Coordinates of C-alpha atoms in Angstrom, one line a residue:
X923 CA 0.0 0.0 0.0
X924 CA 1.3 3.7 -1.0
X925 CA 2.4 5.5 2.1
X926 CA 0.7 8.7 3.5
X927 CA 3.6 10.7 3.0
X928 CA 3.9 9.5 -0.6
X929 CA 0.0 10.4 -1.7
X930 CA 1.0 13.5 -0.3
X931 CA 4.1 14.2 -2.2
X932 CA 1.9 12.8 -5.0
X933 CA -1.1 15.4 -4.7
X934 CA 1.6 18.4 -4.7
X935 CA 3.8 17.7 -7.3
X936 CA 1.9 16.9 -9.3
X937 CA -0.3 20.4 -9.3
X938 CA 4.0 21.4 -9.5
X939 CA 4.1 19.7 -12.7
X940 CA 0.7 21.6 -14.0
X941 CA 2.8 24.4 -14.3
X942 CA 5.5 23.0 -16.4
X943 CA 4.3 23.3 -20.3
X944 CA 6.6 23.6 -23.6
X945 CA 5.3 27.2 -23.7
X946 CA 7.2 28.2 -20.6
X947 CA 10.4 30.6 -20.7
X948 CA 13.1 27.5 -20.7
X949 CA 15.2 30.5 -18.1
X950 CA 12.0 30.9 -16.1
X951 CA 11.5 26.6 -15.7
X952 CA 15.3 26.5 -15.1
X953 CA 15.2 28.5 -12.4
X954 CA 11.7 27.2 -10.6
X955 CA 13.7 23.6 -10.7
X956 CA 16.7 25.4 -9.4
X957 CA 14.6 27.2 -6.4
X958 CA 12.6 24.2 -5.3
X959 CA 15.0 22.0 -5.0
X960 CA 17.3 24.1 -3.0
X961 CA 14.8 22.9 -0.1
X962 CA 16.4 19.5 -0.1
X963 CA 19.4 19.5 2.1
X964 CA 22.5 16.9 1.8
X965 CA 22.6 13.7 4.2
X966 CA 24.8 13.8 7.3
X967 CA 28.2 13.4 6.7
X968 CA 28.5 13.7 3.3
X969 CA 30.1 17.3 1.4
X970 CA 30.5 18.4 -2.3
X971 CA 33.8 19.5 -4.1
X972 CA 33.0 21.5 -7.0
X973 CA 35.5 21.0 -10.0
X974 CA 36.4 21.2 -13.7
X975 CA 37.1 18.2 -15.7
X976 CA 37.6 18.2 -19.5
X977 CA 36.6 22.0 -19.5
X978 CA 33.5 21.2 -17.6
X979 CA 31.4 22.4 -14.4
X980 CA 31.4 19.4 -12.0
X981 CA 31.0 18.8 -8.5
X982 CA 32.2 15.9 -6.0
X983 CA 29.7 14.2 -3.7
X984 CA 32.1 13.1 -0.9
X985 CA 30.4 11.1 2.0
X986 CA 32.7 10.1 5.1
X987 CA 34.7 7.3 4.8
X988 CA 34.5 7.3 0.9
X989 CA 37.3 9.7 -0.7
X990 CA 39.3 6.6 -1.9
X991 CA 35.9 4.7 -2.6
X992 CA 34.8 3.8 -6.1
X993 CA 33.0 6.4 -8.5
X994 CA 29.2 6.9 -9.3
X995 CA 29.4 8.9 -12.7
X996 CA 26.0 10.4 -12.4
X997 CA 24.2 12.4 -15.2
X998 CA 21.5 14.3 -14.2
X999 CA 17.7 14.1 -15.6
X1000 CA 15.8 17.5 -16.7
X1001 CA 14.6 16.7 -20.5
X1002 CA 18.1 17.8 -21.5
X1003 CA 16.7 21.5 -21.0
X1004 CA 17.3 22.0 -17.3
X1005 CA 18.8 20.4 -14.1
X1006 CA 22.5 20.7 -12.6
X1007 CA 24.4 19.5 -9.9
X1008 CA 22.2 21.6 -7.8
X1009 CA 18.8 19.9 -8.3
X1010 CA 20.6 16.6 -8.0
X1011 CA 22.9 16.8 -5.5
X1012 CA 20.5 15.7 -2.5
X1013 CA 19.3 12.7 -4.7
X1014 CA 22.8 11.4 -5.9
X1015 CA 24.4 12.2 -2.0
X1016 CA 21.7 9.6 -0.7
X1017 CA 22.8 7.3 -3.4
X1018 CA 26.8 7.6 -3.0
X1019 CA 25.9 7.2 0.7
X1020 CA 24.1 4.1 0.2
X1021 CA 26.7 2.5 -1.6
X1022 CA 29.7 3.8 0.2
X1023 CA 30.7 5.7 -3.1
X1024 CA 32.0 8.7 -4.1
X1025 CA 30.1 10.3 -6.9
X1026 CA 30.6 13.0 -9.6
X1027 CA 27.7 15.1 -11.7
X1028 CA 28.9 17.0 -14.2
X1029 CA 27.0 20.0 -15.4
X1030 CA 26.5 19.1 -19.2
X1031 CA 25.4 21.7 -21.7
X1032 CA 21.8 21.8 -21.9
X1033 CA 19.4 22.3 -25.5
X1034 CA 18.2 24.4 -27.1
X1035 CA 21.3 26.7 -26.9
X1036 CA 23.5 23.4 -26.9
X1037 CA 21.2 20.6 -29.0
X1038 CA 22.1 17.0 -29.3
X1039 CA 25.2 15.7 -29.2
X1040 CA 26.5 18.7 -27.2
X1041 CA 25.6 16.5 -24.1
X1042 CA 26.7 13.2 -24.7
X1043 CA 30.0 14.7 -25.9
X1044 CA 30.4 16.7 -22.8
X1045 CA 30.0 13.7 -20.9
X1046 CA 32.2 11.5 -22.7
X1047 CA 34.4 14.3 -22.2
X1048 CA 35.1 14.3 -18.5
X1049 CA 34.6 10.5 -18.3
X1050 CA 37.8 9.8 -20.7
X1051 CA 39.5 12.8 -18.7
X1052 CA 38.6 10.8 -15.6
X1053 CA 40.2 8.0 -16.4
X1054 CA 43.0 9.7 -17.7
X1055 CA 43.7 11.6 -14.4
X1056 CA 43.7 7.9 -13.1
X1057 CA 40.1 6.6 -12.6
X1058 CA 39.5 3.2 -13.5
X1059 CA 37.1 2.0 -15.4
X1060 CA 36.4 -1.4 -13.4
X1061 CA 35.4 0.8 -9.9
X1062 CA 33.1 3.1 -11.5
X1063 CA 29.6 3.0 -12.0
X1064 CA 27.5 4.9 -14.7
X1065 CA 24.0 6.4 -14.1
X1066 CA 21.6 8.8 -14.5
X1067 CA 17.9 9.4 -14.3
X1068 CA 14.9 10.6 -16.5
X1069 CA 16.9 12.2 -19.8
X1070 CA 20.2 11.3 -17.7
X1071 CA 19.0 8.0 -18.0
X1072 CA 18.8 8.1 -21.8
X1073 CA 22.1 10.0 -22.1
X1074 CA 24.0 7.2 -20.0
X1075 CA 23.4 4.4 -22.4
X1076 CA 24.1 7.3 -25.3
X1077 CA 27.4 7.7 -23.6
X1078 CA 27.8 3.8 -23.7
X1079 CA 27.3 3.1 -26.9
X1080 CA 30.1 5.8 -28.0
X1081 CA 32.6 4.8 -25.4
X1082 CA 31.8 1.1 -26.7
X1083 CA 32.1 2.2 -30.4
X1084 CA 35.4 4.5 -29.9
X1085 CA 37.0 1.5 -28.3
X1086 CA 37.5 2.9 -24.5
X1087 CA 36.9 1.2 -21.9
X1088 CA 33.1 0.9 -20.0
X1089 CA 32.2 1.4 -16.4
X1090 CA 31.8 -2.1 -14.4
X1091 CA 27.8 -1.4 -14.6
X1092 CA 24.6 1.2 -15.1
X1093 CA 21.8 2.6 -12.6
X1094 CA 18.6 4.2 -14.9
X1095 CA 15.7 5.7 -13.3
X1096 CA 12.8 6.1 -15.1
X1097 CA 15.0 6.9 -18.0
X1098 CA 13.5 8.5 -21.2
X1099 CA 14.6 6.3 -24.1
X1100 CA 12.3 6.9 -26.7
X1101 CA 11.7 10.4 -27.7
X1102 CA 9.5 9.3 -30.1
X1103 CA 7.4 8.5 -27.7
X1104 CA 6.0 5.6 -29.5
X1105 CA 5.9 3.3 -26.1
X1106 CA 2.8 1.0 -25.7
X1107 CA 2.5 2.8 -21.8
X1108 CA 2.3 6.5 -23.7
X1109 CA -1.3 5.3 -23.6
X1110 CA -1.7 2.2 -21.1
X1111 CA -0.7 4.5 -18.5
X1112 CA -2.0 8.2 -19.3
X1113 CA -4.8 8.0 -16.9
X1114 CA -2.6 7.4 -13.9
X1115 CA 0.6 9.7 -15.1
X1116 CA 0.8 12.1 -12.6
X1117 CA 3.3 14.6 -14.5
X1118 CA 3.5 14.5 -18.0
X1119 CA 1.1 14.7 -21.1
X1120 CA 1.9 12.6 -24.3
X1121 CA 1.1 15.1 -26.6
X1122 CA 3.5 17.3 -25.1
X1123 CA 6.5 15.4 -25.6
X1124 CA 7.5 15.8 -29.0
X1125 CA 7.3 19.5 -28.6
X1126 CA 10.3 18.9 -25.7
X1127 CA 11.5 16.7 -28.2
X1128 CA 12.3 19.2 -31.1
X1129 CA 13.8 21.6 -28.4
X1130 CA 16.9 18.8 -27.9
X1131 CA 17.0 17.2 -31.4
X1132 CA 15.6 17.4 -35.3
X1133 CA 12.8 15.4 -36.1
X1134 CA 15.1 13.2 -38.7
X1135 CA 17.1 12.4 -35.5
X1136 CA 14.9 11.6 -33.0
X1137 CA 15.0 7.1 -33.7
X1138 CA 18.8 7.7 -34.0
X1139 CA 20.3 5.3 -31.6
X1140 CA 21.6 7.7 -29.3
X1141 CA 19.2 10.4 -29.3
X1142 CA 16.6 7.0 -28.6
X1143 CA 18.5 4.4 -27.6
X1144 CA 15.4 2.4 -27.6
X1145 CA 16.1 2.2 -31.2
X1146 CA 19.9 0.9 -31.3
X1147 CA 20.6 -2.0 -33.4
X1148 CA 23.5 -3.1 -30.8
X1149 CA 23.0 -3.0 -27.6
X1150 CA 26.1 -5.6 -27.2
X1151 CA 28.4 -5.1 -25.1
X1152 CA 27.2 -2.9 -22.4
X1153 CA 28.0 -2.9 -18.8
X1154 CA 25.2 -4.8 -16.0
X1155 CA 22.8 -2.9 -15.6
X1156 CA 19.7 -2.1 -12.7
X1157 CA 16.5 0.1 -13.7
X1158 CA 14.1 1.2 -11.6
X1159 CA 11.0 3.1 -12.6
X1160 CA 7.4 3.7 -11.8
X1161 CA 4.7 1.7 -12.8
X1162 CA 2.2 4.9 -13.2
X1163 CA 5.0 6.1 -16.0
X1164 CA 3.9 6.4 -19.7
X1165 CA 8.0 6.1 -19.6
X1166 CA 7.2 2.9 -18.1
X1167 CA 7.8 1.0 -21.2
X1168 CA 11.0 2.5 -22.2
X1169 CA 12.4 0.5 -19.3
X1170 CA 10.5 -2.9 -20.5
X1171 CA 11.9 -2.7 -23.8
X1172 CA 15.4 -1.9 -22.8
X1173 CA 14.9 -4.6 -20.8
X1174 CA 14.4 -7.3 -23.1
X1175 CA 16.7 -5.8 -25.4
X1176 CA 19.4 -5.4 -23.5
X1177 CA 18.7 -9.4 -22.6
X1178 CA 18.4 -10.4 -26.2
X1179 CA 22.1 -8.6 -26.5
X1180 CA 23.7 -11.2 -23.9
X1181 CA 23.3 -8.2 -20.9
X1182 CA 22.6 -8.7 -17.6
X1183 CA 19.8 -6.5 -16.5
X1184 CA 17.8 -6.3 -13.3
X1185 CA 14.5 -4.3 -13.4
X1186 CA 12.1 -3.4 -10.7
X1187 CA 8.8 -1.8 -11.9
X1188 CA 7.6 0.2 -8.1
X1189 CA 4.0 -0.3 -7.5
X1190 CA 1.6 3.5 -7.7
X1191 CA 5.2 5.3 -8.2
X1192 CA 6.0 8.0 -10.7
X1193 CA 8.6 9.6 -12.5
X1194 CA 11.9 9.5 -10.2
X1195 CA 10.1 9.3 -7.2
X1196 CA 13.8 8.3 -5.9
X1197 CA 14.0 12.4 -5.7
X1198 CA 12.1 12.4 -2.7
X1199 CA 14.0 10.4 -0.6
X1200 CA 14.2 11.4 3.1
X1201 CA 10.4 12.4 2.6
X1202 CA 8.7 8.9 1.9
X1203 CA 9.7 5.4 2.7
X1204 CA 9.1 3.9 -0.7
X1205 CA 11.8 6.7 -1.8
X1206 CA 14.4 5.5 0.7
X1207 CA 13.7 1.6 -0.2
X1208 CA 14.6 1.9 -3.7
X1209 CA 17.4 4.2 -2.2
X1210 CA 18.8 1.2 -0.4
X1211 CA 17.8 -1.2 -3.3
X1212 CA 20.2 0.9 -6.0
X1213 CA 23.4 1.0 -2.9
X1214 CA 22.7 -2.8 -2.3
X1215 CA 23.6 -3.5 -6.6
X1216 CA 25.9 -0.9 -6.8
X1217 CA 27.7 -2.8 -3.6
X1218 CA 27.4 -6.0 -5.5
X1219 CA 28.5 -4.8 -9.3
X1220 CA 31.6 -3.1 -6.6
X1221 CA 32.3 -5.2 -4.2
X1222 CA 35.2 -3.0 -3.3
X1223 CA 32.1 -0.4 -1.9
X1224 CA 31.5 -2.4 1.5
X1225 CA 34.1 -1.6 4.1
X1226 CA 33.8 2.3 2.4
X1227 CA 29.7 1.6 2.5
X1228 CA 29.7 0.4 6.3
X1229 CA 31.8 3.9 7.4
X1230 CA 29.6 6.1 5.5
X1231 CA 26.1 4.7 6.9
X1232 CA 27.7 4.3 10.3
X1233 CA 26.3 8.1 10.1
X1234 CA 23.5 7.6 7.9

């Protein structure tokens, strides 16, 4: 059964959400995703670094105990219009601390003024600069949610085509894969999306990409021919989503490819309800569900995992 506090959260964002139409100043919805999330305040223990890598804006999540701990390379959601390492910090702390981590989010350059592939080349960018500054490769993880979900497997398939070398595994939640919006759930699940509208999504679409790109693999990486290759991966998403079936078909693609792949489909959940963690338990179970396979795809993470929720 849904918490309380969930309906709640539920009731409220999504009269939030109302608010949010293509027609809106993309400075004025920037900044209203900016302001709210300010609200959420950082877990115990845990402080940010900011930093430039490859040119780009980034900033450290450093939980106790971690600072020689693998690396979550997280890309942040926001229809690859808005979102930083300001909306996502609180979400991606509570994730690094789960798993006994470190994590980076690096501030990518955002459409319309930067349109596809000004993203995934940004983060491409600071991964291989990563590694080059002595990263490896085999202790990091890859993830992202929403739009960042879509833009880590885009950033997997060209590391994996330009020969470098992948992260050990992938964390997606709710991630937008087909911008086409063609998914059987754009319809199965309108009547109990809280957030978004199907008919607006191609007009967010055009805003990030031409129309003659949007079933190019890595603008919709639901559409990839390959999916070969790629690291394990864990999705979680909501089943009220009309994203939800971006995830399913990954899924069994990904499966069909020879991946490994864990999904869990959350009962009455939404978009990224992970965001809300600390405010409802369902938030903070999938919190601990994404540390737990992080700790297992790493299993480097534990003694690093066991100081930092010493002071969870």
């Amino acid at each position: 059964m849904t918490s309380i506090r969930a309906r709640l959260i539920r009731f409220f964002a999504e009269h939030y959400f109302k608010r949010i139409t293509p027609e809106r100043d993309i400075n004025d919805l920037r900044d209203s995703f900016e302001a709210i999330t300010k609200r959420l305040k950082l877990p115990k223990n845990v402080r940010t670094r900011h930093a430039h890598i490859a040119g780009i804006d980034c900033e450290w999540i450093l939980p106790d105990g971690a600072e020689q701990a693998p690396l979550l390379y997280y890309l942040h959601g926001g229809a690859y219009l808005m979102g930083s390492s300001n909306t996502h910090r609180h979400l991606v702390a509570h994730i690094a601390k789960a798993a006994g981590v470190r994590a980076l989010l690096p501030n990518y350059r955002l459409a319309p003024e930067h349109p596809y592939p000004a993203g995934i080349d940004d983060a491409c960018a600071a991964y291989r600069q990563l590694l080059a500054q002595g990263e490896e490769a085999g202790r990091t993880v890859i993830g992202g949610d929403s739009a960042g979900g879509g833009l880590t497997i885009a950033t997997l398939l060209t590391l994996r085509d330009a020969g470098d070398q992948l992260p050990a595994a992938a964390v997606l939640l709710s991630p937008w894969l087909d911008l086409s919006a063609s998914g059987e759930s754009m319809k199965s699940r309108v009547a109990v999306e809280p957030f978004f509208r199907p008919a607006e999504m191609p007009e967010v679409t055009k805003l990030y990409c031409r129309p003659d790109q949007v079933r190019e693999a890595r603008v919709s990486p639901i559409y990839a021919e390959d999916l070969s290759g790629l690291p394990r991966t864990f999705i979680q998403v909501g089943d009220h989503e009309i994203l939800l079936s971006d995830s399913t078909r990954i899924r069994d693609k990904l499966i069909a490819a020879g991946g490994d792949v864990t999904l869990q489909v959350w009962p009455d959940m939404w978009h990224v309800f992970q965001f809300f963690v600390g405010r409802m338990p369902e938030a903070g179970k999938a919190i601990d569900a994404i540390g737990a396979f992080i700790r297992e795809a790493l299993p480097q993470t534990a003694a690093a995992a066991v100081s930092a929720l010493a002071g969870r």
